[in-house]
PDB file of N, CA, C and O in Angstrom:
ATOM      1  N   UNK A   1     -29.560  87.400 -11.765  1.00  0.00           N
ATOM      2  CA  UNK A   1     -29.523  86.091 -12.361  1.00  0.00           C
ATOM      3  C   UNK A   1     -30.070  86.206 -13.771  1.00  0.00           C
ATOM      4  O   UNK A   1     -30.971  86.965 -14.042  1.00  0.00           O
ATOM      5  N   UNK A   2     -29.521  85.403 -14.657  1.00  0.00           N
ATOM      6  CA  UNK A   2     -29.947  85.423 -16.046  1.00  0.00           C
ATOM      7  C   UNK A   2     -31.192  84.579 -16.275  1.00  0.00           C
ATOM      8  O   UNK A   2     -31.737  83.967 -15.367  1.00  0.00           O
ATOM      9  N   UNK A   3     -31.594  84.540 -17.532  1.00  0.00           N
ATOM     10  CA  UNK A   3     -32.782  83.776 -17.911  1.00  0.00           C
ATOM     11  C   UNK A   3     -32.600  82.299 -17.574  1.00  0.00           C
ATOM     12  O   UNK A   3     -31.534  81.737 -17.762  1.00  0.00           O
ATOM     13  N   UNK A   4     -33.631  81.679 -17.058  1.00  0.00           N
ATOM     14  CA  UNK A   4     -33.586  80.263 -16.728  1.00  0.00           C
ATOM     15  C   UNK A   4     -32.656  79.931 -15.582  1.00  0.00           C
ATOM     16  O   UNK A   4     -32.263  78.795 -15.393  1.00  0.00           O
ATOM     17  N   UNK A   5     -32.271  80.929 -14.784  1.00  0.00           N
ATOM     18  CA  UNK A   5     -31.397  80.681 -13.650  1.00  0.00           C
ATOM     19  C   UNK A   5     -29.925  80.599 -14.000  1.00  0.00           C
ATOM     20  O   UNK A   5     -29.120  80.243 -13.159  1.00  0.00           O
ATOM     21  N   UNK A   6     -29.556  80.940 -15.238  1.00  0.00           N
ATOM     22  CA  UNK A   6     -28.159  80.870 -15.653  1.00  0.00           C
ATOM     23  C   UNK A   6     -27.463  82.209 -15.487  1.00  0.00           C
ATOM     24  O   UNK A   6     -28.048  83.256 -15.705  1.00  0.00           O
ATOM     25  N   UNK A   7     -26.180  82.120 -15.116  1.00  0.00           N
ATOM     26  CA  UNK A   7     -25.299  83.291 -15.112  1.00  0.00           C
ATOM     27  C   UNK A   7     -24.076  82.905 -15.912  1.00  0.00           C
ATOM     28  O   UNK A   7     -23.563  81.802 -15.780  1.00  0.00           O
ATOM     29  N   UNK A   8     -23.596  83.795 -16.758  1.00  0.00           N
ATOM     30  CA  UNK A   8     -22.462  83.488 -17.628  1.00  0.00           C
ATOM     31  C   UNK A   8     -21.418  84.586 -17.527  1.00  0.00           C
ATOM     32  O   UNK A   8     -21.752  85.764 -17.424  1.00  0.00           O
ATOM     33  N   UNK A   9     -20.164  84.159 -17.554  1.00  0.00           N
ATOM     34  CA  UNK A   9     -19.047  85.087 -17.619  1.00  0.00           C
ATOM     35  C   UNK A   9     -18.034  84.513 -18.611  1.00  0.00           C
ATOM     36  O   UNK A   9     -17.882  83.298 -18.715  1.00  0.00           O
ATOM     37  N   UNK A  10     -17.331  85.367 -19.349  1.00  0.00           N
ATOM     38  CA  UNK A  10     -16.322  84.868 -20.289  1.00  0.00           C
ATOM     39  C   UNK A  10     -15.038  84.536 -19.537  1.00  0.00           C
ATOM     40  O   UNK A  10     -14.441  85.403 -18.909  1.00  0.00           O
ATOM     41  N   UNK A  11     -14.637  83.283 -19.550  1.00  0.00           N
ATOM     42  CA  UNK A  11     -13.427  82.877 -18.845  1.00  0.00           C
ATOM     43  C   UNK A  11     -12.476  82.187 -19.807  1.00  0.00           C
ATOM     44  O   UNK A  11     -12.893  81.526 -20.751  1.00  0.00           O
ATOM     45  N   UNK A  12     -11.200  82.350 -19.556  1.00  0.00           N
ATOM     46  CA  UNK A  12     -10.193  81.663 -20.336  1.00  0.00           C
ATOM     47  C   UNK A  12      -9.686  80.447 -19.591  1.00  0.00           C
ATOM     48  O   UNK A  12      -9.864  80.316 -18.384  1.00  0.00           O
ATOM     49  N   UNK A  13      -9.078  79.555 -20.324  1.00  0.00           N
ATOM     50  CA  UNK A  13      -8.507  78.360 -19.720  1.00  0.00           C
ATOM     51  C   UNK A  13      -7.055  78.604 -19.362  1.00  0.00           C
ATOM     52  O   UNK A  13      -6.365  79.387 -20.009  1.00  0.00           O
ATOM     53  N   UNK A  14      -6.574  77.945 -18.333  1.00  0.00           N
ATOM     54  CA  UNK A  14      -5.167  77.997 -17.933  1.00  0.00           C
ATOM     55  C   UNK A  14      -4.574  76.632 -18.229  1.00  0.00           C
ATOM     56  O   UNK A  14      -4.946  75.650 -17.581  1.00  0.00           O
ATOM     57  N   UNK A  15      -3.689  76.570 -19.217  1.00  0.00           N
ATOM     58  CA  UNK A  15      -3.109  75.297 -19.663  1.00  0.00           C
ATOM     59  C   UNK A  15      -4.199  74.288 -20.013  1.00  0.00           C
ATOM     60  O   UNK A  15      -4.125  73.111 -19.685  1.00  0.00           O
ATOM     61  N   UNK A  16      -5.250  74.766 -20.667  1.00  0.00           N
ATOM     62  CA  UNK A  16      -6.342  73.907 -21.105  1.00  0.00           C
ATOM     63  C   UNK A  16      -7.336  73.524 -20.029  1.00  0.00           C
ATOM     64  O   UNK A  16      -8.225  72.723 -20.270  1.00  0.00           O
ATOM     65  N   UNK A  17      -7.194  74.076 -18.830  1.00  0.00           N
ATOM     66  CA  UNK A  17      -8.069  73.705 -17.713  1.00  0.00           C
ATOM     67  C   UNK A  17      -8.793  74.916 -17.144  1.00  0.00           C
ATOM     68  O   UNK A  17      -8.315  76.041 -17.214  1.00  0.00           O
ATOM     69  N   UNK A  18      -9.922  74.648 -16.544  1.00  0.00           N
ATOM     70  CA  UNK A  18     -10.700  75.653 -15.832  1.00  0.00           C
ATOM     71  C   UNK A  18     -10.824  75.197 -14.395  1.00  0.00           C
ATOM     72  O   UNK A  18     -11.283  74.079 -14.123  1.00  0.00           O
ATOM     73  N   UNK A  19     -10.397  76.038 -13.465  1.00  0.00           N
ATOM     74  CA  UNK A  19     -10.484  75.689 -12.046  1.00  0.00           C
ATOM     75  C   UNK A  19     -11.669  76.399 -11.418  1.00  0.00           C
ATOM     76  O   UNK A  19     -11.814  77.614 -11.527  1.00  0.00           O
ATOM     77  N   UNK A  20     -12.521  75.613 -10.772  1.00  0.00           N
ATOM     78  CA  UNK A  20     -13.687  76.149 -10.063  1.00  0.00           C
ATOM     79  C   UNK A  20     -13.633  75.697  -8.617  1.00  0.00           C
ATOM     80  O   UNK A  20     -13.331  74.541  -8.328  1.00  0.00           O
ATOM     81  N   UNK A  21     -13.929  76.601  -7.716  1.00  0.00           N
ATOM     82  CA  UNK A  21     -14.144  76.251  -6.307  1.00  0.00           C
ATOM     83  C   UNK A  21     -15.581  76.635  -6.017  1.00  0.00           C
ATOM     84  O   UNK A  21     -15.954  77.793  -6.121  1.00  0.00           O
ATOM     85  N   UNK A  22     -16.379  75.638  -5.678  1.00  0.00           N
ATOM     86  CA  UNK A  22     -17.812  75.845  -5.514  1.00  0.00           C
ATOM     87  C   UNK A  22     -18.188  75.529  -4.073  1.00  0.00           C
ATOM     88  O   UNK A  22     -17.898  74.443  -3.571  1.00  0.00           O
ATOM     89  N   UNK A  23     -18.823  76.485  -3.428  1.00  0.00           N
ATOM     90  CA  UNK A  23     -19.254  76.340  -2.040  1.00  0.00           C
ATOM     91  C   UNK A  23     -20.777  76.335  -2.013  1.00  0.00           C
ATOM     92  O   UNK A  23     -21.413  77.231  -2.554  1.00  0.00           O
ATOM     93  N   UNK A  24     -21.338  75.310  -1.387  1.00  0.00           N
ATOM     94  CA  UNK A  24     -22.791  75.156  -1.327  1.00  0.00           C
ATOM     95  C   UNK A  24     -23.199  74.972   0.125  1.00  0.00           C
ATOM     96  O   UNK A  24     -22.605  74.173   0.844  1.00  0.00           O
ATOM     97  N   UNK A  25     -24.197  75.732   0.560  1.00  0.00           N
ATOM     98  CA  UNK A  25     -24.779  75.469   1.874  1.00  0.00           C
ATOM     99  C   UNK A  25     -26.295  75.381   1.709  1.00  0.00           C
ATOM    100  O   UNK A  25     -26.789  75.221   0.604  1.00  0.00           O
ATOM    101  N   UNK A  26     -27.031  75.514   2.778  1.00  0.00           N
ATOM    102  CA  UNK A  26     -28.471  75.298   2.710  1.00  0.00           C
ATOM    103  C   UNK A  26     -29.211  76.316   1.861  1.00  0.00           C
ATOM    104  O   UNK A  26     -30.285  76.021   1.354  1.00  0.00           O
ATOM    105  N   UNK A  27     -28.668  77.520   1.698  1.00  0.00           N
ATOM    106  CA  UNK A  27     -29.404  78.520   0.926  1.00  0.00           C
ATOM    107  C   UNK A  27     -28.530  79.394   0.035  1.00  0.00           C
ATOM    108  O   UNK A  27     -28.977  80.439  -0.414  1.00  0.00           O
ATOM    109  N   UNK A  28     -27.303  78.973  -0.250  1.00  0.00           N
ATOM    110  CA  UNK A  28     -26.483  79.781  -1.148  1.00  0.00           C
ATOM    111  C   UNK A  28     -25.451  78.925  -1.876  1.00  0.00           C
ATOM    112  O   UNK A  28     -25.081  77.846  -1.425  1.00  0.00           O
ATOM    113  N   UNK A  29     -25.009  79.460  -3.015  1.00  0.00           N
ATOM    114  CA  UNK A  29     -23.949  78.846  -3.804  1.00  0.00           C
ATOM    115  C   UNK A  29     -22.957  79.952  -4.150  1.00  0.00           C
ATOM    116  O   UNK A  29     -23.352  81.047  -4.562  1.00  0.00           O
ATOM    117  N   UNK A  30     -21.678  79.676  -3.960  1.00  0.00           N
ATOM    118  CA  UNK A  30     -20.623  80.607  -4.351  1.00  0.00           C
ATOM    119  C   UNK A  30     -19.657  79.886  -5.274  1.00  0.00           C
ATOM    120  O   UNK A  30     -19.226  78.775  -4.974  1.00  0.00           O
ATOM    121  N   UNK A  31     -19.343  80.493  -6.414  1.00  0.00           N
ATOM    122  CA  UNK A  31     -18.432  79.886  -7.377  1.00  0.00           C
ATOM    123  C   UNK A  31     -17.270  80.847  -7.593  1.00  0.00           C
ATOM    124  O   UNK A  31     -17.464  81.995  -7.992  1.00  0.00           O
ATOM    125  N   UNK A  32     -16.071  80.362  -7.319  1.00  0.00           N
ATOM    126  CA  UNK A  32     -14.850  81.131  -7.514  1.00  0.00           C
ATOM    127  C   UNK A  32     -14.138  80.543  -8.716  1.00  0.00           C
ATOM    128  O   UNK A  32     -13.816  79.353  -8.738  1.00  0.00           O
ATOM    129  N   UNK A  33     -13.895  81.348  -9.733  1.00  0.00           N
ATOM    130  CA  UNK A  33     -13.338  80.886 -10.996  1.00  0.00           C
ATOM    131  C   UNK A  33     -11.871  81.274 -11.063  1.00  0.00           C
ATOM    132  O   UNK A  33     -11.515  82.438 -10.859  1.00  0.00           O
ATOM    133  N   UNK A  34     -11.017  80.269 -11.365  1.00  0.00           N
ATOM    134  CA  UNK A  34      -9.580  80.503 -11.466  1.00  0.00           C
ATOM    135  C   UNK A  34      -9.017  80.975 -10.147  1.00  0.00           C
ATOM    136  O   UNK A  34      -9.303  80.425  -9.091  1.00  0.00           O
ATOM    137  N   UNK A  35      -8.223  82.018 -10.217  1.00  0.00           N
ATOM    138  CA  UNK A  35      -7.639  82.610  -9.009  1.00  0.00           C
ATOM    139  C   UNK A  35      -8.461  83.797  -8.531  1.00  0.00           C
ATOM    140  O   UNK A  35      -7.928  84.770  -8.014  1.00  0.00           O
ATOM    141  N   UNK A  36      -9.767  83.735  -8.737  1.00  0.00           N
ATOM    142  CA  UNK A  36     -10.650  84.809  -8.298  1.00  0.00           C
ATOM    143  C   UNK A  36     -10.950  85.814  -9.387  1.00  0.00           C
ATOM    144  O   UNK A  36     -11.438  86.907  -9.088  1.00  0.00           O
ATOM    145  N   UNK A  37     -10.687  85.445 -10.667  1.00  0.00           N
ATOM    146  CA  UNK A  37     -11.005  86.371 -11.761  1.00  0.00           C
ATOM    147  C   UNK A  37     -12.480  86.744 -11.754  1.00  0.00           C
ATOM    148  O   UNK A  37     -12.844  87.878 -12.026  1.00  0.00           O
ATOM    149  N   UNK A  38     -13.312  85.762 -11.440  1.00  0.00           N
ATOM    150  CA  UNK A  38     -14.744  85.995 -11.303  1.00  0.00           C
ATOM    151  C   UNK A  38     -15.243  85.259 -10.075  1.00  0.00           C
ATOM    152  O   UNK A  38     -14.766  84.175  -9.749  1.00  0.00           O
ATOM    153  N   UNK A  39     -16.218  85.850  -9.423  1.00  0.00           N
ATOM    154  CA  UNK A  39     -16.897  85.211  -8.298  1.00  0.00           C
ATOM    155  C   UNK A  39     -18.387  85.392  -8.530  1.00  0.00           C
ATOM    156  O   UNK A  39     -18.863  86.502  -8.755  1.00  0.00           O
ATOM    157  N   UNK A  40     -19.116  84.288  -8.508  1.00  0.00           N
ATOM    158  CA  UNK A  40     -20.562  84.318  -8.679  1.00  0.00           C
ATOM    159  C   UNK A  40     -21.203  83.786  -7.407  1.00  0.00           C
ATOM    160  O   UNK A  40     -20.794  82.750  -6.891  1.00  0.00           O
ATOM    161  N   UNK A  41     -22.180  84.492  -6.892  1.00  0.00           N
ATOM    162  CA  UNK A  41     -22.912  84.015  -5.719  1.00  0.00           C
ATOM    163  C   UNK A  41     -24.400  84.123  -5.993  1.00  0.00           C
ATOM    164  O   UNK A  41     -24.848  84.992  -6.750  1.00  0.00           O
ATOM    165  N   UNK A  42     -25.143  83.232  -5.398  1.00  0.00           N
ATOM    166  CA  UNK A  42     -26.584  83.243  -5.586  1.00  0.00           C
ATOM    167  C   UNK A  42     -27.262  82.587  -4.407  1.00  0.00           C
ATOM    168  O   UNK A  42     -26.736  81.646  -3.813  1.00  0.00           O
ATOM    169  N   UNK A  43     -28.418  83.093  -4.053  1.00  0.00           N
ATOM    170  CA  UNK A  43     -29.268  82.444  -3.046  1.00  0.00           C
ATOM    171  C   UNK A  43     -30.050  81.349  -3.734  1.00  0.00           C
ATOM    172  O   UNK A  43     -30.540  81.529  -4.847  1.00  0.00           O
ATOM    173  N   UNK A  44     -30.177  80.202  -3.083  1.00  0.00           N
ATOM    174  CA  UNK A  44     -30.937  79.079  -3.622  1.00  0.00           C
ATOM    175  C   UNK A  44     -31.845  78.531  -2.532  1.00  0.00           C
ATOM    176  O   UNK A  44     -31.527  78.615  -1.351  1.00  0.00           O
ATOM    177  N   UNK A  45     -32.952  77.981  -2.952  1.00  0.00           N
ATOM    178  CA  UNK A  45     -33.902  77.407  -2.014  1.00  0.00           C
ATOM    179  C   UNK A  45     -34.329  76.037  -2.544  1.00  0.00           C
ATOM    180  O   UNK A  45     -35.406  75.888  -3.100  1.00  0.00           O
ATOM    181  N   UNK A  46     -33.465  75.024  -2.378  1.00  0.00           N
ATOM    182  CA  UNK A  46     -33.787  73.700  -2.911  1.00  0.00           C
ATOM    183  C   UNK A  46     -34.907  73.030  -2.126  1.00  0.00           C
ATOM    184  O   UNK A  46     -35.109  73.306  -0.949  1.00  0.00           O
ATOM    185  N   UNK A  47     -35.630  72.140  -2.805  1.00  0.00           N
ATOM    186  CA  UNK A  47     -36.667  71.354  -2.155  1.00  0.00           C
ATOM    187  C   UNK A  47     -36.050  70.207  -1.363  1.00  0.00           C
ATOM    188  O   UNK A  47     -34.856  69.921  -1.474  1.00  0.00           O
ATOM    189  N   UNK A  48     -36.853  69.523  -0.586  1.00  0.00           N
ATOM    190  CA  UNK A  48     -36.378  68.400   0.217  1.00  0.00           C
ATOM    191  C   UNK A  48     -35.810  67.275  -0.636  1.00  0.00           C
ATOM    192  O   UNK A  48     -34.935  66.540  -0.206  1.00  0.00           O
ATOM    193  N   UNK A  49     -36.279  67.148  -1.882  1.00  0.00           N
ATOM    194  CA  UNK A  49     -35.807  66.096  -2.768  1.00  0.00           C
ATOM    195  C   UNK A  49     -34.491  66.449  -3.472  1.00  0.00           C
ATOM    196  O   UNK A  49     -33.906  65.616  -4.157  1.00  0.00           O
ATOM    197  N   UNK A  50     -33.999  67.660  -3.308  1.00  0.00           N
ATOM    198  CA  UNK A  50     -32.751  68.098  -3.947  1.00  0.00           C
ATOM    199  C   UNK A  50     -31.569  67.646  -3.107  1.00  0.00           C
ATOM    200  O   UNK A  50     -31.183  68.311  -2.146  1.00  0.00           O
ATOM    201  N   UNK A  51     -30.996  66.505  -3.470  1.00  0.00           N
ATOM    202  CA  UNK A  51     -29.948  65.905  -2.649  1.00  0.00           C
ATOM    203  C   UNK A  51     -28.608  65.769  -3.365  1.00  0.00           C
ATOM    204  O   UNK A  51     -27.659  65.262  -2.796  1.00  0.00           O
ATOM    205  N   UNK A  52     -28.491  66.181  -4.616  1.00  0.00           N
ATOM    206  CA  UNK A  52     -27.255  65.955  -5.353  1.00  0.00           C
ATOM    207  C   UNK A  52     -26.734  67.204  -6.035  1.00  0.00           C
ATOM    208  O   UNK A  52     -27.350  68.266  -6.002  1.00  0.00           O
ATOM    209  N   UNK A  53     -25.574  67.043  -6.634  1.00  0.00           N
ATOM    210  CA  UNK A  53     -24.948  68.091  -7.434  1.00  0.00           C
ATOM    211  C   UNK A  53     -24.678  67.496  -8.801  1.00  0.00           C
ATOM    212  O   UNK A  53     -24.209  66.364  -8.912  1.00  0.00           O
ATOM    213  N   UNK A  54     -24.950  68.244  -9.862  1.00  0.00           N
ATOM    214  CA  UNK A  54     -24.751  67.770 -11.222  1.00  0.00           C
ATOM    215  C   UNK A  54     -23.896  68.772 -11.983  1.00  0.00           C
ATOM    216  O   UNK A  54     -24.101  69.974 -11.878  1.00  0.00           O
ATOM    217  N   UNK A  55     -22.928  68.272 -12.723  1.00  0.00           N
ATOM    218  CA  UNK A  55     -22.077  69.115 -13.569  1.00  0.00           C
ATOM    219  C   UNK A  55     -22.439  68.847 -15.024  1.00  0.00           C
ATOM    220  O   UNK A  55     -22.722  67.713 -15.410  1.00  0.00           O
ATOM    221  N   UNK A  56     -22.457  69.911 -15.837  1.00  0.00           N
ATOM    222  CA  UNK A  56     -22.752  69.745 -17.253  1.00  0.00           C
ATOM    223  C   UNK A  56     -22.021  70.819 -18.039  1.00  0.00           C
ATOM    224  O   UNK A  56     -21.584  71.825 -17.489  1.00  0.00           O
ATOM    225  N   UNK A  57     -21.856  70.585 -19.332  1.00  0.00           N
ATOM    226  CA  UNK A  57     -21.184  71.539 -20.220  1.00  0.00           C
ATOM    227  C   UNK A  57     -21.892  71.539 -21.561  1.00  0.00           C
ATOM    228  O   UNK A  57     -22.508  70.536 -21.945  1.00  0.00           O
ATOM    229  N   UNK A  58     -21.804  72.639 -22.292  1.00  0.00           N
ATOM    230  CA  UNK A  58     -22.420  72.693 -23.613  1.00  0.00           C
ATOM    231  C   UNK A  58     -21.502  72.084 -24.678  1.00  0.00           C
ATOM    232  O   UNK A  58     -21.924  71.847 -25.785  1.00  0.00           O
ATOM    233  N   UNK A  59     -20.255  71.834 -24.337  1.00  0.00           N
ATOM    234  CA  UNK A  59     -19.319  71.184 -25.249  1.00  0.00           C
ATOM    235  C   UNK A  59     -18.640  70.031 -24.542  1.00  0.00           C
ATOM    236  O   UNK A  59     -19.048  69.612 -23.462  1.00  0.00           O
ATOM    237  N   UNK A  60     -17.579  69.525 -25.151  1.00  0.00           N
ATOM    238  CA  UNK A  60     -16.861  68.395 -24.558  1.00  0.00           C
ATOM    239  C   UNK A  60     -15.963  68.883 -23.425  1.00  0.00           C
ATOM    240  O   UNK A  60     -15.260  69.884 -23.561  1.00  0.00           O
ATOM    241  N   UNK A  61     -15.987  68.165 -22.309  1.00  0.00           N
ATOM    242  CA  UNK A  61     -15.103  68.473 -21.193  1.00  0.00           C
ATOM    243  C   UNK A  61     -14.884  67.218 -20.362  1.00  0.00           C
ATOM    244  O   UNK A  61     -15.648  66.262 -20.454  1.00  0.00           O
ATOM    245  N   UNK A  62     -13.861  67.242 -19.555  1.00  0.00           N
ATOM    246  CA  UNK A  62     -13.544  66.133 -18.669  1.00  0.00           C
ATOM    247  C   UNK A  62     -13.298  66.686 -17.280  1.00  0.00           C
ATOM    248  O   UNK A  62     -12.542  67.649 -17.127  1.00  0.00           O
ATOM    249  N   UNK A  63     -13.920  66.102 -16.272  1.00  0.00           N
ATOM    250  CA  UNK A  63     -13.632  66.483 -14.888  1.00  0.00           C
ATOM    251  C   UNK A  63     -12.387  65.728 -14.478  1.00  0.00           C
ATOM    252  O   UNK A  63     -12.385  64.501 -14.415  1.00  0.00           O
ATOM    253  N   UNK A  64     -11.314  66.471 -14.212  1.00  0.00           N
ATOM    254  CA  UNK A  64     -10.027  65.867 -13.874  1.00  0.00           C
ATOM    255  C   UNK A  64      -9.959  65.564 -12.386  1.00  0.00           C
ATOM    256  O   UNK A  64      -9.413  64.544 -11.970  1.00  0.00           O
ATOM    257  N   UNK A  65     -10.518  66.446 -11.577  1.00  0.00           N
ATOM    258  CA  UNK A  65     -10.470  66.264 -10.133  1.00  0.00           C
ATOM    259  C   UNK A  65     -11.748  66.833  -9.535  1.00  0.00           C
ATOM    260  O   UNK A  65     -12.228  67.880  -9.972  1.00  0.00           O
ATOM    261  N   UNK A  66     -12.286  66.141  -8.549  1.00  0.00           N
ATOM    262  CA  UNK A  66     -13.470  66.613  -7.838  1.00  0.00           C
ATOM    263  C   UNK A  66     -13.287  66.247  -6.381  1.00  0.00           C
ATOM    264  O   UNK A  66     -13.087  65.080  -6.057  1.00  0.00           O
ATOM    265  N   UNK A  67     -13.303  67.254  -5.509  1.00  0.00           N
ATOM    266  CA  UNK A  67     -13.157  67.008  -4.077  1.00  0.00           C
ATOM    267  C   UNK A  67     -14.329  67.632  -3.348  1.00  0.00           C
ATOM    268  O   UNK A  67     -14.810  68.696  -3.720  1.00  0.00           O
ATOM    269  N   UNK A  68     -14.751  66.974  -2.286  1.00  0.00           N
ATOM    270  CA  UNK A  68     -15.871  67.451  -1.481  1.00  0.00           C
ATOM    271  C   UNK A  68     -15.479  67.391  -0.010  1.00  0.00           C
ATOM    272  O   UNK A  68     -14.848  66.437   0.427  1.00  0.00           O
ATOM    273  N   UNK A  69     -15.838  68.427   0.714  1.00  0.00           N
ATOM    274  CA  UNK A  69     -15.599  68.457   2.156  1.00  0.00           C
ATOM    275  C   UNK A  69     -16.920  68.741   2.832  1.00  0.00           C
ATOM    276  O   UNK A  69     -17.721  69.543   2.371  1.00  0.00           O
ATOM    277  N   UNK A  70     -17.171  68.095   3.954  1.00  0.00           N
ATOM    278  CA  UNK A  70     -18.344  68.368   4.750  1.00  0.00           C
ATOM    279  C   UNK A  70     -17.999  69.401   5.824  1.00  0.00           C
ATOM    280  O   UNK A  70     -16.911  69.365   6.383  1.00  0.00           O
ATOM    281  N   UNK A  71     -18.933  70.275   6.063  1.00  0.00           N
ATOM    282  CA  UNK A  71     -18.763  71.281   7.110  1.00  0.00           C
ATOM    283  C   UNK A  71     -19.742  70.927   8.242  1.00  0.00           C
ATOM    284  O   UNK A  71     -20.941  70.832   8.035  1.00  0.00           O
ATOM    285  N   UNK A  72     -19.200  70.720   9.393  1.00  0.00           N
ATOM    286  CA  UNK A  72     -20.031  70.398  10.558  1.00  0.00           C
ATOM    287  C   UNK A  72     -19.967  71.554  11.533  1.00  0.00           C
ATOM    288  O   UNK A  72     -18.900  71.982  11.947  1.00  0.00           O
ATOM    289  N   UNK A  73     -21.143  72.065  11.865  1.00  0.00           N
ATOM    290  CA  UNK A  73     -21.192  73.193  12.802  1.00  0.00           C
ATOM    291  C   UNK A  73     -21.946  72.765  14.036  1.00  0.00           C
ATOM    292  O   UNK A  73     -22.912  72.097  14.023  1.00  0.00           O
TER     293      UNK A  73
END
């Protein structure tokens, strides 16, 4: 993991868009970029008060689509 908990990879846009598939469970996050050009995984240990997900960018961007599925085991 990089400084401050950040990991960076150089990615290109496809028709001006970036596709991310992000999987989150109780102790890990997996991010699949594009068609699998890059895959980032990390162990996380959120506190009890960590109940949301936040998206941010260093430049201008628009979230075109956001879908969430619950996994019940």
